[in-house]
């Protein structure tokens, strides 16, 4: 099999300055997910599912950010297994690995190399202000390591390595995107236009799915209560049970409004799975009880997750296909990463590599 760079459709970075960041005439999109915890329905409906629609318009890089994961202590075998599961899930969700560069962060050495340089352009005070660092430091008081502190700089390296134009991220990562922009602008001010300044992706935003147990909180893969989240690999019985137990209220009417966060969340899940609008759903359930709504929600969720799980099971059998995608995409990512990295190394004064 040919490597991606041996094929005719070889990607190019245009040398033209205005188009510097265009790959194959498209803007670059980068996003990443951690393989820690079990991915939830929220991750799928809020992110993955929507990414699938972007690959025609953007040159997409999707990374399994395993280097970020070790800022918190991990069991090695579990991390490796989960990273592979996430890689598989990206593809099962519909991201074609021949069109989208799906790769493991740890396979591309440029991330760590650029991070070191960017560390030298990032201030302690800036990193001290990161709310995620404060939260995680509080949560892992016995292991406040330097990696946890410089986590945002690695994220900046991820994004800037590929001359990224847009980054689809949740609100919780906005502060990290801001610091990425600040670091890039600081560097550009000293050395000229080296980095593209990335923007948060504001397109069709995915549904924000809340916890089933506390609908004021986002559904999270790190929630301690397993009933709060529907995991992508949950079987139908588990899904039905979790939805049945979802917290609602004592209003007894099915309306789509902030005063009824539990019901609103169920309607959001229902709509995101079925493609219906909240107005239609409210009409459909008018005069009916919460039990009916929950039955319908569980059915819709099962009808979305069952085929997804089927595709995962199928892909798991195609080991050599997955392995070749992992290899090709790591090479592809490394190729583009190195273009930026060499430029940056030259700018800061590292000696040229003799050929
Ligand atoms: N920190 C992100 C998260 O936990 C994951 C991530 C790492 C990321 N690098 C990224 C997201 C670059 C977007 C772009 O959600």
Short mmCIF file of C-alpha atoms and ligand atoms in Angstrom, two decimals:
data_model
loop_
_atom_site.label_atom_id
_atom_site.label_comp_id
_atom_site.label_asym_id
_atom_site.label_seq_id
_atom_site.Cartn_x
_atom_site.Cartn_y
_atom_site.Cartn_z
CA UNK A 1 0.00 0.00 0.00
CA UNK A 2 1.22 3.49 -0.84
CA UNK A 3 1.96 5.95 1.86
CA UNK A 4 -0.10 9.11 1.71
CA UNK A 5 2.82 11.14 0.41
CA UNK A 6 3.50 8.71 -2.42
CA UNK A 7 0.04 9.17 -3.86
CA UNK A 8 -0.83 11.77 -6.46
CA UNK A 9 -3.10 13.67 -4.16
CA UNK A 10 -0.18 14.91 -2.19
CA UNK A 11 -1.12 17.79 0.05
CA UNK A 12 0.76 21.01 -0.20
CA UNK A 13 1.20 24.03 1.95
CA UNK A 14 1.08 26.98 -0.36
CA UNK A 15 4.15 29.19 -0.24
CA UNK A 16 2.05 32.24 -0.90
CA UNK A 17 1.90 34.27 2.27
CA UNK A 18 -1.81 35.05 2.30
CA UNK A 19 -2.57 31.41 1.73
CA UNK A 20 0.15 30.22 4.02
CA UNK A 21 -2.35 28.35 6.12
CA UNK A 22 -4.27 26.75 3.30
CA UNK A 23 -3.87 23.04 2.88
CA UNK A 24 -5.20 21.77 -0.41
CA UNK A 25 -7.08 25.06 -0.72
CA UNK A 26 -8.88 24.45 2.56
CA UNK A 27 -8.63 25.98 5.98
CA UNK A 28 -7.16 23.84 8.71
CA UNK A 29 -9.20 22.52 11.61
CA UNK A 30 -7.67 20.88 14.67
CA UNK A 31 -9.25 19.23 17.66
CA UNK A 32 -8.33 16.62 20.18
CA UNK A 33 -9.88 14.41 22.79
CA UNK A 34 -8.43 12.64 25.77
CA UNK A 35 -8.74 8.92 26.09
CA UNK A 36 -9.30 9.09 29.82
CA UNK A 37 -12.63 7.86 31.14
CA UNK A 38 -15.37 6.35 29.04
CA UNK A 39 -16.73 8.59 26.34
CA UNK A 40 -20.32 9.66 26.87
CA UNK A 41 -23.35 10.39 24.76
CA UNK A 42 -22.49 14.05 25.44
CA UNK A 43 -19.09 13.70 23.75
CA UNK A 44 -20.76 12.08 20.76
CA UNK A 45 -23.75 14.39 20.28
CA UNK A 46 -21.87 17.51 21.31
CA UNK A 47 -18.65 16.96 19.37
CA UNK A 48 -17.86 13.83 17.35
CA UNK A 49 -21.14 13.63 15.44
CA UNK A 50 -20.76 17.21 14.23
CA UNK A 51 -17.13 16.81 13.24
CA UNK A 52 -18.23 14.37 10.55
CA UNK A 53 -19.88 17.18 8.60
CA UNK A 54 -16.70 19.28 8.52
CA UNK A 55 -14.28 17.15 6.56
CA UNK A 56 -15.31 18.43 3.13
CA UNK A 57 -14.90 22.04 4.07
CA UNK A 58 -11.76 21.84 6.21
CA UNK A 59 -8.49 19.96 6.22
CA UNK A 60 -9.04 18.23 9.54
CA UNK A 61 -6.62 16.97 12.15
CA UNK A 62 -8.11 14.98 15.01
CA UNK A 63 -5.74 13.84 17.67
CA UNK A 64 -6.01 11.30 20.45
CA UNK A 65 -4.14 13.46 22.96
CA UNK A 66 -2.49 10.76 25.01
CA UNK A 67 0.37 13.04 26.09
CA UNK A 68 -2.12 15.25 27.91
CA UNK A 69 -3.54 12.20 29.67
CA UNK A 70 -0.42 11.47 31.70
CA UNK A 71 -0.70 14.79 33.55
CA UNK A 72 -2.90 12.64 35.77
CA UNK A 73 -1.58 9.23 36.82
CA UNK A 74 -2.74 6.49 34.43
CA UNK A 75 -2.53 2.75 34.35
CA UNK A 76 -0.40 2.13 31.22
CA UNK A 77 -2.36 -0.83 29.84
CA UNK A 78 -5.67 0.95 30.40
CA UNK A 79 -4.46 4.14 28.75
CA UNK A 80 -3.24 2.22 25.70
CA UNK A 81 -6.53 0.36 25.45
CA UNK A 82 -8.62 3.48 25.81
CA UNK A 83 -6.54 5.40 23.29
CA UNK A 84 -7.09 2.63 20.74
CA UNK A 85 -10.81 2.59 21.59
CA UNK A 86 -11.01 6.35 21.02
CA UNK A 87 -9.15 6.04 17.73
CA UNK A 88 -11.63 3.36 16.66
CA UNK A 89 -14.55 5.45 17.79
CA UNK A 90 -13.47 8.45 15.71
CA UNK A 91 -13.74 6.24 12.64
CA UNK A 92 -16.91 4.46 13.78
CA UNK A 93 -18.54 7.86 14.25
CA UNK A 94 -18.01 8.49 10.55
CA UNK A 95 -14.69 10.31 10.31
CA UNK A 96 -12.98 8.83 7.26
CA UNK A 97 -9.30 8.35 8.21
CA UNK A 98 -8.29 8.76 4.57
CA UNK A 99 -9.73 12.26 4.54
CA UNK A 100 -9.19 13.29 8.15
CA UNK A 101 -5.79 13.04 9.75
CA UNK A 102 -6.62 10.98 12.83
CA UNK A 103 -3.51 10.25 14.85
CA UNK A 104 -1.99 9.73 18.29
CA UNK A 105 -0.34 12.84 19.68
CA UNK A 106 2.50 10.71 21.11
CA UNK A 107 3.37 9.47 17.59
CA UNK A 108 4.37 12.95 16.44
CA UNK A 109 7.49 14.18 18.20
CA UNK A 110 6.89 17.76 17.10
CA UNK A 111 4.29 18.31 19.81
CA UNK A 112 6.82 17.96 22.60
CA UNK A 113 9.51 19.80 20.66
CA UNK A 114 7.36 22.82 19.89
CA UNK A 115 6.02 22.78 23.42
CA UNK A 116 9.50 23.28 24.82
CA UNK A 117 10.04 26.34 22.68
CA UNK A 118 6.59 27.74 23.52
CA UNK A 119 7.27 27.17 27.23
CA UNK A 120 9.94 29.81 26.87
CA UNK A 121 7.33 32.25 25.55
CA UNK A 122 4.72 31.61 28.21
CA UNK A 123 4.60 33.32 31.59
CA UNK A 124 4.07 31.63 34.93
CA UNK A 125 1.48 34.28 35.74
CA UNK A 126 -0.56 33.37 32.65
CA UNK A 127 -0.56 29.69 33.52
CA UNK A 128 -1.43 30.47 37.12
CA UNK A 129 -4.68 32.00 35.96
CA UNK A 130 -5.93 28.86 34.20
CA UNK A 131 -9.08 27.70 35.94
CA UNK A 132 -8.67 24.11 34.77
CA UNK A 133 -5.26 23.96 36.42
CA UNK A 134 -6.73 25.25 39.67
CA UNK A 135 -9.57 22.70 39.50
CA UNK A 136 -7.30 19.78 38.66
CA UNK A 137 -4.70 20.78 41.24
CA UNK A 138 -7.43 20.79 43.87
CA UNK A 139 -8.67 17.40 42.68
CA UNK A 140 -5.21 15.79 42.53
CA UNK A 141 -3.55 17.52 45.46
CA UNK A 142 -1.07 14.65 45.84
CA UNK A 143 0.22 15.02 42.27
CA UNK A 144 0.45 18.66 41.21
CA UNK A 145 3.13 18.05 38.61
CA UNK A 146 4.72 20.51 36.19
CA UNK A 147 2.92 18.83 33.28
CA UNK A 148 -0.42 19.69 34.79
CA UNK A 149 0.75 23.29 35.02
CA UNK A 150 2.05 23.49 31.45
CA UNK A 151 -0.84 21.48 29.98
CA UNK A 152 -2.12 24.57 28.10
CA UNK A 153 1.27 25.04 26.42
CA UNK A 154 1.12 21.51 25.02
CA UNK A 155 -2.35 22.30 23.77
CA UNK A 156 -1.00 25.47 22.15
CA UNK A 157 1.70 23.38 20.46
CA UNK A 158 -0.96 20.94 19.17
CA UNK A 159 -2.89 23.74 17.56
CA UNK A 160 -0.04 25.90 16.28
CA UNK A 161 1.97 23.02 14.76
CA UNK A 162 -0.59 22.62 11.97
CA UNK A 163 -1.14 26.33 11.28
CA UNK A 164 -4.68 25.78 12.47
CA UNK A 165 -7.41 28.23 11.50
CA UNK A 166 -10.28 26.86 13.54
CA UNK A 167 -10.61 24.81 16.69
CA UNK A 168 -13.94 23.34 17.71
CA UNK A 169 -13.85 23.31 21.49
CA UNK A 170 -16.27 23.37 24.36
CA UNK A 171 -16.64 26.39 26.58
CA UNK A 172 -14.41 24.73 29.20
CA UNK A 173 -11.45 24.91 26.80
CA UNK A 174 -11.92 28.52 25.70
CA UNK A 175 -9.37 29.83 28.18
CA UNK A 176 -6.80 27.46 26.72
CA UNK A 177 -7.58 28.66 23.23
CA UNK A 178 -7.15 32.25 24.41
CA UNK A 179 -3.71 31.55 25.84
CA UNK A 180 -2.80 29.76 22.59
CA UNK A 181 -3.64 32.92 20.68
CA UNK A 182 -1.66 35.06 23.14
CA UNK A 183 1.42 32.85 22.84
CA UNK A 184 1.17 32.81 19.03
CA UNK A 185 0.79 36.57 18.83
CA UNK A 186 3.70 37.10 21.20
CA UNK A 187 5.90 34.87 19.07
CA UNK A 188 4.77 36.49 15.82
CA UNK A 189 5.46 39.95 17.23
CA UNK A 190 9.07 39.00 17.80
CA UNK A 191 9.78 36.82 14.77
CA UNK A 192 7.29 37.80 12.07
CA UNK A 193 4.34 35.82 10.78
CA UNK A 194 5.21 32.33 11.89
CA UNK A 195 1.95 31.06 13.33
CA UNK A 196 -1.61 31.29 12.09
CA UNK A 197 -3.75 32.75 14.87
CA UNK A 198 -6.49 30.18 15.53
CA UNK A 199 -10.13 30.98 16.14
CA UNK A 200 -12.69 29.06 18.13
CA UNK A 201 -14.97 27.22 15.77
CA UNK A 202 -18.29 28.92 15.64
CA UNK A 203 -20.37 26.87 13.30
CA UNK A 204 -23.29 24.71 14.00
CA UNK A 205 -22.68 23.93 17.64
CA UNK A 206 -23.53 20.52 18.92
CA UNK A 207 -26.17 19.84 21.49
CA UNK A 208 -25.03 20.45 25.02
CA UNK A 209 -25.99 17.34 26.94
CA UNK A 210 -26.29 17.62 30.71
CA UNK A 211 -25.90 15.09 33.51
CA UNK A 212 -28.92 12.84 34.01
CA UNK A 213 -28.55 13.17 37.77
CA UNK A 214 -27.81 16.89 37.98
CA UNK A 215 -29.13 18.60 34.84
CA UNK A 216 -27.40 21.88 35.77
CA UNK A 217 -24.05 20.15 35.18
CA UNK A 218 -22.52 18.99 31.90
CA UNK A 219 -22.57 15.22 31.24
CA UNK A 220 -18.98 14.25 31.94
CA UNK A 221 -16.87 11.16 31.41
CA UNK A 222 -15.19 11.84 34.75
CA UNK A 223 -18.44 11.99 36.74
CA UNK A 224 -18.21 9.66 39.72
CA UNK A 225 -21.86 8.66 39.50
CA UNK A 226 -22.24 6.20 36.60
CA UNK A 227 -25.97 6.95 36.43
CA UNK A 228 -25.22 10.55 35.52
CA UNK A 229 -23.83 9.66 32.09
CA UNK A 230 -24.78 7.40 29.23
CA UNK A 231 -21.58 5.82 27.98
CA UNK A 232 -21.23 5.18 24.28
CA UNK A 233 -20.68 1.49 24.95
CA UNK A 234 -23.66 1.06 27.32
CA UNK A 235 -26.01 -1.79 26.35
CA UNK A 236 -29.73 -1.12 25.74
CA UNK A 237 -30.85 -2.30 29.19
CA UNK A 238 -28.38 0.00 30.90
CA UNK A 239 -29.49 2.91 28.74
CA UNK A 240 -33.14 2.30 29.56
CA UNK A 241 -32.38 2.04 33.27
CA UNK A 242 -30.30 5.24 33.34
CA UNK A 243 -32.87 7.26 31.40
CA UNK A 244 -35.68 5.97 33.64
CA UNK A 245 -33.74 7.18 36.68
CA UNK A 246 -32.99 10.60 35.20
CA UNK A 247 -33.85 13.48 37.51
CA UNK A 248 -36.86 15.52 36.37
CA UNK A 249 -39.15 17.71 38.49
CA UNK A 250 -42.64 17.81 39.97
CA UNK A 251 -44.19 20.12 37.38
CA UNK A 252 -45.75 17.24 35.49
CA UNK A 253 -45.77 19.01 32.12
CA UNK A 254 -43.44 18.49 29.19
CA UNK A 255 -42.25 21.92 28.10
CA UNK A 256 -38.92 23.06 26.71
CA UNK A 257 -37.79 25.70 29.17
CA UNK A 258 -35.00 26.56 31.60
CA UNK A 259 -37.28 26.18 34.63
CA UNK A 260 -37.35 22.43 33.92
CA UNK A 261 -33.69 21.57 33.29
CA UNK A 262 -34.16 17.81 33.60
CA UNK A 263 -37.01 17.68 31.11
CA UNK A 264 -35.23 20.12 28.82
CA UNK A 265 -32.16 17.89 28.82
CA UNK A 266 -34.25 14.82 27.96
CA UNK A 267 -35.85 16.76 25.11
CA UNK A 268 -32.42 17.87 23.91
CA UNK A 269 -31.20 14.27 23.89
CA UNK A 270 -34.36 13.19 22.10
CA UNK A 271 -33.98 15.89 19.45
CA UNK A 272 -30.24 15.41 18.94
CA UNK A 273 -30.82 11.68 18.36
CA UNK A 274 -33.95 11.92 16.23
CA UNK A 275 -33.23 15.13 14.33
CA UNK A 276 -36.55 16.63 15.46
CA UNK A 277 -36.93 20.18 16.72
CA UNK A 278 -37.81 20.95 20.35
CA UNK A 279 -41.13 22.48 19.18
CA UNK A 280 -42.12 19.27 17.40
CA UNK A 281 -41.05 17.18 20.39
CA UNK A 282 -43.10 19.31 22.79
CA UNK A 283 -46.13 18.87 20.51
CA UNK A 284 -45.53 15.15 20.30
CA UNK A 285 -45.43 14.75 24.10
CA UNK A 286 -48.15 17.31 24.91
CA UNK A 287 -50.46 15.93 27.61
CA UNK A 288 -48.29 12.87 28.18
CA UNK A 289 -46.24 11.93 31.23
CA UNK A 290 -42.53 11.80 31.99
CA UNK A 291 -42.61 8.00 31.76
CA UNK A 292 -43.58 8.19 28.08
CA UNK A 293 -40.92 10.77 27.37
CA UNK A 294 -38.25 8.64 29.04
CA UNK A 295 -39.28 5.54 27.10
CA UNK A 296 -39.04 7.47 23.85
CA UNK A 297 -35.69 9.03 24.77
CA UNK A 298 -34.20 5.65 25.65
CA UNK A 299 -35.42 4.21 22.35
CA UNK A 300 -33.87 7.03 20.34
CA UNK A 301 -30.57 6.76 22.19
CA UNK A 302 -30.44 3.01 21.60
CA UNK A 303 -31.22 3.53 17.92
CA UNK A 304 -28.21 5.86 17.64
CA UNK A 305 -25.75 3.94 19.81
CA UNK A 306 -26.50 0.42 18.61
CA UNK A 307 -25.25 0.96 15.05
CA UNK A 308 -22.28 2.94 16.41
CA UNK A 309 -21.35 0.03 18.66
CA UNK A 310 -21.77 -2.32 15.71
CA UNK A 311 -19.30 -0.30 13.65
CA UNK A 312 -16.84 -0.29 16.56
CA UNK A 313 -17.11 -4.08 16.86
CA UNK A 314 -16.54 -4.45 13.12
CA UNK A 315 -13.51 -2.13 13.12
CA UNK A 316 -11.96 -3.93 16.07
CA UNK A 317 -11.76 -7.00 13.84
CA UNK A 318 -9.96 -5.04 11.12
CA UNK A 319 -6.70 -4.77 12.95
CA UNK A 320 -4.41 -4.34 9.96
CA UNK A 321 -6.64 -1.66 8.45
CA UNK A 322 -6.59 0.32 11.69
CA UNK A 323 -2.85 -0.15 12.07
CA UNK A 324 -2.19 1.12 8.56
CA UNK A 325 -4.38 4.19 9.16
CA UNK A 326 -2.54 4.87 12.41
CA UNK A 327 0.81 4.62 10.65
CA UNK A 328 -0.08 6.67 7.56
CA UNK A 329 -1.75 9.43 9.50
CA UNK A 330 1.11 9.68 11.99
CA UNK A 331 3.46 10.18 9.01
CA UNK A 332 1.15 12.73 7.49
CA UNK A 333 0.85 14.66 10.75
CA UNK A 334 4.60 14.47 11.32
CA UNK A 335 5.22 15.87 7.85
CA UNK A 336 3.14 18.99 8.46
CA UNK A 337 4.27 19.35 12.05
CA UNK A 338 7.89 19.35 10.93
CA UNK A 339 7.29 22.11 8.40
CA UNK A 340 6.19 24.44 11.18
CA UNK A 341 8.74 23.13 13.64
CA UNK A 342 11.74 23.67 11.34
CA UNK A 343 10.63 27.21 10.70
CA UNK A 344 10.27 27.92 14.42
CA UNK A 345 13.63 26.32 15.26
CA UNK A 346 15.29 28.49 12.67
CA UNK A 347 13.60 31.63 13.99
CA UNK A 348 14.76 31.09 17.56
CA UNK A 349 18.34 30.47 16.45
CA UNK A 350 18.86 26.72 16.42
CA UNK A 351 21.52 25.58 13.95
CA UNK A 352 20.49 24.19 10.60
CA UNK A 353 20.57 20.42 10.24
CA UNK A 354 23.33 19.37 7.83
CA UNK A 355 21.81 17.31 5.01
N1 LIG B 1 -7.62 19.81 26.46
C1 LIG B 1 -8.67 19.33 25.58
C2 LIG B 1 -9.78 18.70 26.42
O1 LIG B 1 -9.51 18.14 27.46
C3 LIG B 1 -8.14 18.31 24.61
C4 LIG B 1 -7.16 18.92 23.68
C5 LIG B 1 -5.80 18.78 23.70
C6 LIG B 1 -7.46 19.79 22.59
N2 LIG B 1 -5.25 19.48 22.68
C7 LIG B 1 -6.23 20.12 21.99
C8 LIG B 1 -8.66 20.31 22.09
C9 LIG B 1 -6.17 20.98 20.90
C10 LIG B 1 -8.59 21.16 21.00
C11 LIG B 1 -7.37 21.50 20.41
O2 LIG B 1 -10.90 18.74 25.99
#
